[in-house]
Amino acid sequence: MPYAREVTSSASRRSRRRVNPWLRLVVPIALVVAATVAIWGPKIGWFDFGGTGPGALDSTSDVGAEPGAEPAVPAAPTATDAAPARPAEAVPVTVDYVHDGDTLFVYPEAPSAERIKVRLLGIDTPEVGDNAECFGAEATDALRALLPEGTTAWAQSDVNPQDKYGRSLLLMWTDDGRFVNNELLRSGAATVLQIDPNRAHTELFRASEESARAAGAGLWSAC
């Protein structure tokens, strides 16, 4: 039946040519977005600092627990507990300038990356400059001692990587593994300030703050 075969062949060709119009629109857009991020991301102050999404920084998850087992209830951390080691996802940066106790500028170690303004997550330190507050200069010196200009540090974001001012919100570690945010709390150079949805290490930070307060460390006795 030559006619039937011809009809079938024609229908098959039309089927192969029929492409979802959304694919014609979405695929080029996706390629343009990917190229834009790759080329311009580091130039406009955006950078992927290894944030891993909600809950990923929570070390109390029950991965690997037996089915039906009760979830583990971790003990509340104390200031004497070991601070978390630098995560594998942390990104290396070079410290350019420390502005005050919780704000600094860094260069990501990436081609064409420009300077990024960083606000340390989970903490707050006294102001400096025209609105100087008690212990502001000392807190700035404390951060400069931890992260001297020109040294390598390691950074990781939490759920929300930037604030409304365009600053990168980061947890940071020194090159030898000290947890910078927590060190400032332990020494009494900072107080806890955590804003949703970024809640990484909340209990550790509160324990470190309370320990510094009880000992009268830093601003707790000076101010």
Coordinates of N, CA and C in Angstrom, one line a residue:
M1 N 0.8 -1.2 0.0 CA 0.0 0.0 0.0 C 0.9 1.3 0.0
P2 N 1.4 1.7 -1.2 CA 2.3 2.8 -1.2 C 1.7 4.1 -0.6
Y3 N 0.4 4.3 -0.8 CA -0.2 5.6 -0.3 C -0.1 5.6 1.2
A4 N -0.5 4.5 1.8 CA -0.5 4.4 3.3 C 0.9 4.7 3.8
R5 N 1.9 4.1 3.2 CA 3.3 4.3 3.7 C 3.7 5.7 3.5
E6 N 3.2 6.4 2.4 CA 3.6 7.8 2.2 C 3.0 8.7 3.3
V7 N 1.7 8.4 3.6 CA 1.0 9.2 4.6 C 1.7 9.0 6.0
T8 N 2.0 7.7 6.3 CA 2.7 7.5 7.6 C 4.0 8.2 7.7
S9 N 4.8 8.1 6.6 CA 6.1 8.8 6.5 C 6.0 10.3 6.7
S10 N 5.0 10.9 6.0 CA 4.7 12.3 6.1 C 4.4 12.7 7.5
A11 N 3.5 11.9 8.2 CA 3.1 12.2 9.6 C 4.3 12.2 10.5
S12 N 5.2 11.2 10.3 CA 6.3 11.0 11.1 C 7.3 12.2 11.0
R13 N 7.4 12.7 9.7 CA 8.3 13.9 9.6 C 7.7 15.1 10.3
R14 N 6.4 15.3 10.2 CA 5.8 16.4 10.9 C 5.9 16.3 12.4
S15 N 5.9 15.1 12.9 CA 6.0 14.9 14.3 C 7.4 15.2 14.8
R16 N 8.4 14.8 14.0 CA 9.8 15.2 14.3 C 10.0 16.7 14.3
R17 N 9.3 17.3 13.3 CA 9.5 18.8 13.2 C 8.8 19.6 14.3
R18 N 7.8 18.9 15.0 CA 7.0 19.7 15.9 C 7.8 19.8 17.3
V19 N 8.3 21.0 17.6 CA 9.1 21.3 18.8 C 8.3 22.2 19.7
N20 N 8.3 21.9 20.9 CA 7.6 22.7 21.9 C 8.1 24.2 21.8
P21 N 7.2 25.2 21.5 CA 7.7 26.6 21.4 C 8.4 27.1 22.6
W22 N 8.0 26.6 23.8 CA 8.6 27.0 25.0 C 10.1 26.7 25.0
L23 N 10.5 25.5 24.4 CA 11.9 25.2 24.4 C 12.7 26.1 23.6
R24 N 12.1 26.6 22.5 CA 12.8 27.6 21.6 C 13.1 28.9 22.4
L25 N 12.2 29.2 23.4 CA 12.4 30.4 24.2 C 13.3 30.2 25.4
V26 N 13.1 29.1 26.1 CA 13.7 28.9 27.4 C 15.2 28.6 27.2
V27 N 15.5 27.7 26.3 CA 16.9 27.3 26.1 C 17.9 28.4 25.8
P28 N 17.6 29.3 24.9 CA 18.5 30.5 24.7 C 18.6 31.4 25.9
I29 N 17.5 31.6 26.6 CA 17.5 32.4 27.8 C 18.5 31.8 28.8
A30 N 18.3 30.5 29.0 CA 19.2 29.8 30.0 C 20.6 30.0 29.7
L31 N 21.0 29.9 28.4 CA 22.4 30.0 27.9 C 22.9 31.4 28.2
V32 N 22.0 32.4 27.9 CA 22.5 33.8 28.1 C 22.7 34.1 29.6
V33 N 21.8 33.6 30.5 CA 22.0 33.8 31.9 C 23.2 33.1 32.4
A34 N 23.5 31.9 32.0 CA 24.7 31.2 32.4 C 26.0 31.9 32.0
A35 N 26.0 32.4 30.8 CA 27.1 33.1 30.3 C 27.3 34.5 31.0
T36 N 26.2 35.2 31.3 CA 26.3 36.4 32.0 C 26.9 36.2 33.4
V37 N 26.4 35.2 34.1 CA 26.9 35.0 35.5 C 28.4 34.6 35.4
A38 N 28.8 33.8 34.5 CA 30.2 33.4 34.4 C 31.1 34.5 34.1
I39 N 30.6 35.5 33.2 CA 31.5 36.6 32.8 C 31.5 37.7 33.8
W40 N 30.2 38.1 34.2 CA 30.1 39.3 35.0 C 29.9 39.1 36.5
G41 N 29.6 37.9 36.9 CA 29.4 37.7 38.3 C 30.4 38.3 39.2
P42 N 31.7 37.9 39.0 CA 32.8 38.4 39.9 C 33.0 39.9 39.7
K43 N 32.6 40.5 38.6 CA 32.8 41.9 38.4 C 31.8 42.8 39.1
I44 N 30.6 42.3 39.4 CA 29.6 43.2 40.1 C 29.5 42.8 41.6
G45 N 30.4 42.1 42.1 CA 30.4 41.9 43.5 C 29.7 40.6 44.0
W46 N 29.1 39.8 43.0 CA 28.5 38.6 43.3 C 29.5 37.5 43.2
F47 N 29.5 36.5 44.2 CA 30.4 35.4 44.1 C 29.8 34.3 44.9
D48 N 29.9 33.0 44.4 CA 29.4 31.9 45.1 C 30.4 31.5 46.1
F49 N 30.0 31.7 47.4 CA 30.9 31.4 48.5 C 30.6 30.1 49.2
G50 N 30.0 29.2 48.4 CA 29.8 27.8 48.9 C 28.7 27.6 49.8
G51 N 27.7 28.6 49.9 CA 26.5 28.4 50.7 C 25.8 27.2 50.2
T52 N 25.2 26.4 51.0 CA 24.7 25.1 50.6 C 23.2 25.0 50.9
G53 N 22.5 26.1 51.2 CA 21.1 26.0 51.3 C 20.6 25.8 52.8
P54 N 19.3 25.8 53.0 CA 18.7 25.7 54.3 C 19.1 24.4 55.0
G55 N 19.6 24.5 56.2 CA 19.8 23.3 57.0 C 21.2 22.6 56.7
A56 N 21.8 23.0 55.6 CA 23.0 22.3 55.2 C 24.2 22.6 56.2
L57 N 24.1 23.7 56.9 CA 25.2 24.0 57.8 C 24.9 23.5 59.2
D58 N 23.7 22.8 59.4 CA 23.3 22.2 60.6 C 24.0 20.9 60.9
S59 N 24.9 20.8 61.9 CA 25.6 19.6 62.1 C 24.9 18.6 62.9
T60 N 23.6 18.8 63.2 CA 22.8 17.9 64.1 C 21.9 17.0 63.3
S61 N 22.0 17.0 61.9 CA 21.1 16.1 61.2 C 21.3 14.7 61.5
D62 N 20.3 13.8 61.2 CA 20.3 12.4 61.5 C 20.6 11.6 60.3
V63 N 21.4 12.0 59.4 CA 21.7 11.2 58.2 C 22.4 9.9 58.6
G64 N 21.9 8.8 58.1 CA 22.5 7.5 58.4 C 21.9 6.9 59.6
A65 N 20.9 7.5 60.3 CA 20.2 6.9 61.4 C 19.4 5.7 61.0
E66 N 19.2 4.8 61.9 CA 18.4 3.6 61.6 C 17.0 4.0 61.4
P67 N 16.3 3.3 60.4 CA 14.9 3.6 60.2 C 14.1 3.4 61.5
G68 N 13.2 4.4 61.8 CA 12.3 4.3 63.0 C 13.0 4.7 64.3
A69 N 14.3 5.0 64.2 CA 15.0 5.4 65.4 C 14.6 6.9 65.8
E70 N 14.6 7.1 67.1 CA 14.4 8.5 67.6 C 15.5 9.4 67.1
P71 N 15.2 10.6 66.7 CA 16.2 11.6 66.3 C 17.1 11.9 67.4
A72 N 18.4 12.1 67.1 CA 19.3 12.4 68.2 C 19.1 13.8 68.7
V73 N 19.2 14.0 70.0 CA 19.1 15.3 70.6 C 20.4 15.8 71.1
P74 N 21.1 16.7 70.3 CA 22.5 17.1 70.7 C 22.5 17.9 71.9
A75 N 23.6 17.8 72.6 CA 23.8 18.7 73.8 C 24.1 20.1 73.3
A76 N 23.6 21.1 74.0 CA 23.8 22.5 73.6 C 25.3 22.7 73.7
P77 N 25.9 23.4 72.7 CA 27.3 23.6 72.7 C 27.7 24.6 73.8
T78 N 28.9 24.5 74.2 CA 29.5 25.5 75.1 C 30.6 26.2 74.5
A79 N 31.1 27.3 75.1 CA 32.2 28.1 74.5 C 33.5 27.3 74.5
T80 N 33.6 26.2 75.4 CA 34.8 25.4 75.4 C 34.8 24.3 74.3
D81 N 33.6 24.1 73.7 CA 33.6 23.1 72.6 C 34.4 23.6 71.5
A82 N 34.9 22.6 70.7 CA 35.7 23.0 69.5 C 34.8 23.6 68.5
A83 N 35.3 24.8 68.0 CA 34.5 25.4 66.9 C 34.6 24.6 65.7
P84 N 33.6 24.7 64.8 CA 33.6 23.8 63.6 C 34.8 24.1 62.7
A85 N 35.3 23.0 62.2 CA 36.5 23.1 61.3 C 36.0 23.8 60.0
R86 N 37.0 24.3 59.3 CA 36.7 25.0 58.0 C 36.0 23.9 57.1
P87 N 34.9 24.3 56.5 CA 34.2 23.3 55.6 C 34.9 23.2 54.3
A88 N 34.6 22.0 53.7 CA 35.3 21.7 52.4 C 34.8 22.7 51.3
E89 N 33.5 23.2 51.5 CA 33.0 24.1 50.5 C 33.5 25.5 50.6
A90 N 34.2 25.8 51.6 CA 34.7 27.2 51.8 C 35.6 27.6 50.6
V91 N 35.5 28.9 50.3 CA 36.2 29.5 49.1 C 37.4 30.4 49.6
P92 N 38.5 30.2 49.0 CA 39.7 31.0 49.4 C 39.5 32.5 48.9
V93 N 39.9 33.4 49.8 CA 39.9 34.8 49.4 C 41.2 35.5 50.0
T94 N 41.5 36.6 49.4 CA 42.7 37.4 49.9 C 42.1 38.6 50.6
V95 N 42.5 38.8 51.9 CA 42.1 40.0 52.6 C 42.7 41.3 52.1
D96 N 41.9 42.2 51.8 CA 42.4 43.5 51.2 C 42.4 44.6 52.3
Y97 N 41.3 44.8 53.0 CA 41.2 45.8 54.0 C 40.2 45.5 55.0
V98 N 40.5 45.7 56.3 CA 39.5 45.6 57.4 C 39.0 47.0 57.8
H99 N 37.7 47.2 57.6 CA 37.1 48.5 57.9 C 36.8 48.6 59.4
D100 N 36.1 47.6 59.9 CA 35.8 47.6 61.4 C 35.8 46.2 61.9
G101 N 35.2 46.0 63.0 CA 35.2 44.6 63.6 C 34.4 43.6 62.9
D102 N 33.4 44.0 62.1 CA 32.6 43.0 61.4 C 32.5 43.2 59.9
T103 N 33.3 44.2 59.4 CA 33.2 44.5 57.9 C 34.6 44.6 57.3
L104 N 34.8 43.9 56.2 CA 36.1 43.9 55.5 C 35.9 43.8 54.0
F105 N 37.0 44.0 53.3 CA 37.0 43.8 51.9 C 38.0 42.7 51.5
V106 N 37.5 41.9 50.5 CA 38.4 40.7 50.1 C 38.3 40.6 48.6
Y107 N 39.3 39.9 48.1 CA 39.3 39.5 46.7 C 39.2 38.0 46.6
P108 N 38.1 37.5 46.0 CA 38.0 36.0 45.7 C 39.2 35.6 44.8
E109 N 39.7 34.4 45.1 CA 40.8 33.9 44.2 C 40.2 33.3 43.0
A110 N 39.7 34.2 42.0 CA 39.1 33.8 40.8 C 39.5 34.8 39.7
P111 N 39.6 34.3 38.5 CA 40.0 35.2 37.4 C 39.1 36.4 37.3
S112 N 39.7 37.6 37.2 CA 38.9 38.9 37.0 C 38.0 39.3 38.1
A113 N 38.1 38.6 39.3 CA 37.3 38.9 40.4 C 37.6 40.3 41.0
E114 N 36.7 41.1 41.2 CA 36.9 42.4 41.8 C 36.6 42.4 43.3
R115 N 37.0 43.4 44.0 CA 36.9 43.5 45.5 C 35.5 43.4 45.9
I116 N 35.3 42.6 47.0 CA 33.9 42.4 47.5 C 33.9 42.9 49.0
K117 N 32.8 43.5 49.3 CA 32.6 44.0 50.7 C 31.9 42.9 51.5
V118 N 32.4 42.6 52.6 CA 32.0 41.4 53.4 C 31.4 41.9 54.8
R119 N 30.3 41.4 55.1 CA 29.7 41.6 56.5 C 29.7 40.2 57.2
L120 N 30.5 40.1 58.3 CA 30.5 38.8 59.0 C 29.2 38.4 59.5
L121 N 28.8 37.2 59.3 CA 27.5 36.7 59.7 C 27.4 36.4 61.2
G122 N 26.3 36.7 61.8 CA 26.0 36.2 63.2 C 26.5 37.1 64.3
I123 N 27.2 38.2 63.9 CA 27.9 39.0 65.0 C 27.7 40.5 64.7
D124 N 27.9 41.3 65.7 CA 27.9 42.7 65.5 C 28.9 43.3 66.4
T125 N 29.7 44.3 65.9 CA 30.7 44.9 66.7 C 30.4 46.4 66.8
P126 N 31.0 47.1 67.8 CA 30.8 48.6 67.9 C 31.3 49.4 66.7
E127 N 30.6 50.5 66.4 CA 30.9 51.3 65.3 C 32.2 52.1 65.5
V128 N 32.8 52.5 64.3 CA 34.0 53.3 64.3 C 33.7 54.6 63.5
G129 N 34.7 55.5 63.4 CA 34.5 56.7 62.6 C 33.7 57.7 63.2
D130 N 32.9 58.4 62.5 CA 32.1 59.5 63.0 C 31.1 59.1 64.0
N131 N 30.6 57.8 64.0 CA 29.7 57.3 64.9 C 30.3 56.3 65.9
A132 N 31.6 56.6 66.2 CA 32.4 55.7 67.0 C 31.7 55.3 68.3
E133 N 31.8 54.0 68.7 CA 31.2 53.5 70.0 C 32.3 52.9 70.8
C134 N 32.0 52.7 72.1 CA 32.9 52.1 73.0 C 33.4 50.7 72.4
F135 N 34.7 50.5 72.4 CA 35.3 49.3 72.0 C 35.4 49.1 70.5
G136 N 35.0 50.1 69.7 CA 35.0 50.0 68.2 C 36.4 49.8 67.7
A137 N 37.3 50.6 68.2 CA 38.7 50.5 67.7 C 39.3 49.2 68.1
E138 N 39.0 48.7 69.3 CA 39.6 47.5 69.8 C 39.0 46.3 69.0
A139 N 37.8 46.3 68.6 CA 37.2 45.3 67.8 C 37.8 45.2 66.4
T140 N 38.0 46.4 65.9 CA 38.7 46.5 64.6 C 40.1 45.9 64.6
D141 N 40.8 46.2 65.7 CA 42.1 45.6 65.8 C 42.1 44.1 66.0
A142 N 41.0 43.6 66.7 CA 40.9 42.2 66.9 C 40.7 41.5 65.5
L143 N 39.9 42.0 64.6 CA 39.7 41.4 63.3 C 40.9 41.5 62.5
R144 N 41.6 42.7 62.6 CA 42.9 42.8 61.8 C 43.9 41.8 62.3
A145 N 43.9 41.5 63.6 CA 44.9 40.5 64.1 C 44.6 39.1 63.5
L146 N 43.3 38.8 63.4 CA 42.9 37.5 62.9 C 43.1 37.4 61.4
L147 N 42.8 38.5 60.7 CA 42.8 38.5 59.2 C 43.7 39.7 58.7
P148 N 45.0 39.6 58.8 CA 45.8 40.7 58.4 C 45.7 40.9 56.9
E149 N 45.9 42.1 56.4 CA 45.8 42.4 55.0 C 46.8 41.6 54.2
G150 N 46.4 41.1 53.1 CA 47.2 40.3 52.2 C 47.3 38.8 52.5
T151 N 46.6 38.4 53.6 CA 46.6 37.0 53.9 C 45.5 36.3 53.3
T152 N 45.6 35.0 53.2 CA 44.5 34.1 52.7 C 43.5 33.8 53.8
A153 N 42.2 33.9 53.5 CA 41.2 33.5 54.5 C 40.2 32.6 53.7
W154 N 39.3 32.0 54.4 CA 38.3 31.1 53.7 C 36.9 31.5 54.1
A155 N 36.0 31.5 53.1 CA 34.7 32.1 53.3 C 33.6 31.1 52.9
Q156 N 32.5 31.2 53.6 CA 31.3 30.4 53.2 C 30.0 31.2 53.6
S157 N 29.0 31.2 52.7 CA 27.8 31.9 53.0 C 26.8 30.9 53.6
D158 N 25.7 31.5 54.1 CA 24.6 30.6 54.6 C 23.4 30.7 53.6
V159 N 22.2 30.7 54.1 CA 21.1 30.6 53.2 C 21.0 31.8 52.3
N160 N 21.1 33.0 52.9 CA 21.0 34.3 52.1 C 22.4 34.8 52.0
P161 N 23.0 34.9 50.8 CA 24.4 35.2 50.6 C 24.6 36.7 50.6
Q162 N 23.6 37.6 50.5 CA 23.8 39.0 50.5 C 22.8 39.8 51.3
D163 N 23.1 41.0 51.8 CA 22.1 41.8 52.4 C 21.6 42.8 51.4
K164 N 20.7 43.7 51.9 CA 20.1 44.7 51.0 C 21.1 45.7 50.5
Y165 N 22.2 45.8 51.2 CA 23.2 46.8 50.7 C 24.2 46.2 49.8
G166 N 24.0 44.9 49.4 CA 24.9 44.3 48.4 C 26.2 43.7 49.1
R167 N 26.3 43.7 50.4 CA 27.4 43.1 51.1 C 27.3 41.6 51.1
S168 N 28.4 40.8 50.9 CA 28.4 39.4 51.0 C 28.4 39.0 52.5
L169 N 27.4 38.2 52.9 CA 27.2 37.8 54.3 C 28.0 36.5 54.5
L170 N 29.0 36.5 55.3 CA 29.9 35.3 55.3 C 30.3 34.9 56.7
L171 N 30.5 33.6 56.8 CA 31.3 32.9 57.8 C 32.7 32.8 57.3
M172 N 33.7 33.1 58.2 CA 35.1 33.1 57.7 C 36.0 32.4 58.6
W173 N 37.0 31.8 58.0 CA 38.1 31.1 58.8 C 39.4 31.6 58.4
T174 N 40.4 31.6 59.3 CA 41.7 32.0 59.0 C 42.4 30.8 58.2
D175 N 43.5 31.1 57.7 CA 44.2 30.0 56.9 C 44.6 28.9 57.7
D176 N 44.8 29.1 59.0 CA 45.2 28.0 59.9 C 44.0 27.4 60.6
G177 N 42.7 27.8 60.2 CA 41.6 27.1 60.6 C 40.7 27.7 61.8
R178 N 41.1 28.9 62.2 CA 40.3 29.5 63.3 C 39.0 30.1 62.8
F179 N 37.9 29.9 63.5 CA 36.6 30.4 63.0 C 36.5 31.8 63.5
V180 N 36.6 32.7 62.5 CA 36.8 34.2 62.8 C 35.5 34.7 63.6
N181 N 34.3 34.4 63.1 CA 33.1 35.0 63.7 C 33.1 34.6 65.2
N182 N 33.3 33.3 65.4 CA 33.3 32.8 66.8 C 34.4 33.4 67.7
E183 N 35.6 33.5 67.1 CA 36.7 34.1 67.9 C 36.4 35.5 68.4
L184 N 35.8 36.3 67.5 CA 35.4 37.6 68.0 C 34.4 37.6 69.1
L185 N 33.5 36.7 69.1 CA 32.6 36.6 70.2 C 33.3 36.1 71.5
R186 N 34.1 35.1 71.4 CA 34.8 34.6 72.5 C 35.7 35.6 73.2
S187 N 36.3 36.5 72.4 CA 37.2 37.5 73.0 C 36.5 38.7 73.5
G188 N 35.2 38.8 73.4 CA 34.4 39.9 73.8 C 34.5 41.1 72.9
A189 N 34.9 40.9 71.7 CA 34.9 42.0 70.7 C 33.6 42.1 69.9
A190 N 32.7 41.2 70.1 CA 31.5 41.2 69.3 C 30.3 40.7 70.2
T191 N 29.1 41.0 69.7 CA 27.9 40.4 70.3 C 27.1 39.7 69.2
V192 N 26.2 38.8 69.6 CA 25.5 38.0 68.6 C 24.4 38.9 67.9
L193 N 24.4 38.7 66.6 CA 23.3 39.4 65.8 C 23.0 38.4 64.7
Q194 N 21.9 37.7 64.8 CA 21.5 36.8 63.7 C 20.2 37.1 63.2
I195 N 20.1 37.2 61.9 CA 18.9 37.6 61.2 C 18.5 36.5 60.2
D196 N 17.2 36.1 60.3 CA 16.7 35.1 59.5 C 16.8 35.5 58.0
P197 N 17.1 34.5 57.1 CA 17.1 33.1 57.4 C 18.5 32.5 57.7
N198 N 19.4 33.4 58.0 CA 20.8 32.9 58.3 C 20.9 32.6 59.8
R199 N 20.9 31.3 60.1 CA 20.9 30.9 61.5 C 22.1 29.9 61.8
A200 N 23.0 29.8 60.9 CA 24.1 28.9 61.2 C 24.9 29.2 62.5
H201 N 25.1 28.1 63.2 CA 25.9 28.2 64.5 C 25.3 29.1 65.6
T202 N 24.0 29.2 65.6 CA 23.3 30.1 66.5 C 23.7 29.7 68.0
E203 N 23.6 28.5 68.3 CA 23.8 28.0 69.7 C 25.3 28.2 70.1
L204 N 26.2 27.9 69.2 CA 27.6 28.1 69.5 C 27.9 29.6 69.7
F205 N 27.4 30.4 68.9 CA 27.6 31.9 69.0 C 27.1 32.4 70.4
R206 N 25.9 32.0 70.7 CA 25.3 32.4 72.0 C 26.1 31.9 73.2
A207 N 26.6 30.7 73.1 CA 27.4 30.2 74.2 C 28.7 31.0 74.3
S208 N 29.3 31.3 73.2 CA 30.6 32.1 73.2 C 30.4 33.5 73.8
E209 N 29.3 34.1 73.4 CA 28.9 35.4 73.9 C 28.7 35.4 75.4
E210 N 28.0 34.4 75.9 CA 27.7 34.3 77.3 C 29.0 34.0 78.1
S211 N 29.9 33.2 77.6 CA 31.1 33.0 78.2 C 32.0 34.3 78.4
A212 N 32.0 35.1 77.3 CA 32.8 36.3 77.3 C 32.1 37.3 78.3
R213 N 30.8 37.3 78.3 CA 30.1 38.2 79.2 C 30.4 37.8 80.7
A214 N 30.4 36.5 81.0 CA 30.6 36.1 82.4 C 32.0 36.4 82.8
A215 N 33.0 36.3 81.9 CA 34.4 36.6 82.2 C 34.7 38.1 82.2
G216 N 33.8 38.9 81.7 CA 34.1 40.3 81.6 C 35.1 40.6 80.5
A217 N 35.1 39.8 79.5 CA 36.1 39.9 78.4 C 35.7 41.1 77.5
G218 N 36.7 41.8 77.0 CA 36.5 42.8 76.0 C 35.5 43.9 76.4
L219 N 34.6 44.1 75.5 CA 33.6 45.2 75.7 C 32.7 44.9 76.9
W220 N 32.6 43.7 77.4 CA 31.7 43.4 78.5 C 32.2 44.1 79.8
S221 N 33.5 44.4 79.9 CA 34.0 45.1 81.1 C 34.4 46.6 80.7
A222 N 34.7 46.8 79.4 CA 35.2 48.1 79.0 C 34.1 49.1 78.8
C223 N 32.9 48.6 78.5 CA 31.8 49.5 78.1 C 30.6 49.4 79.0

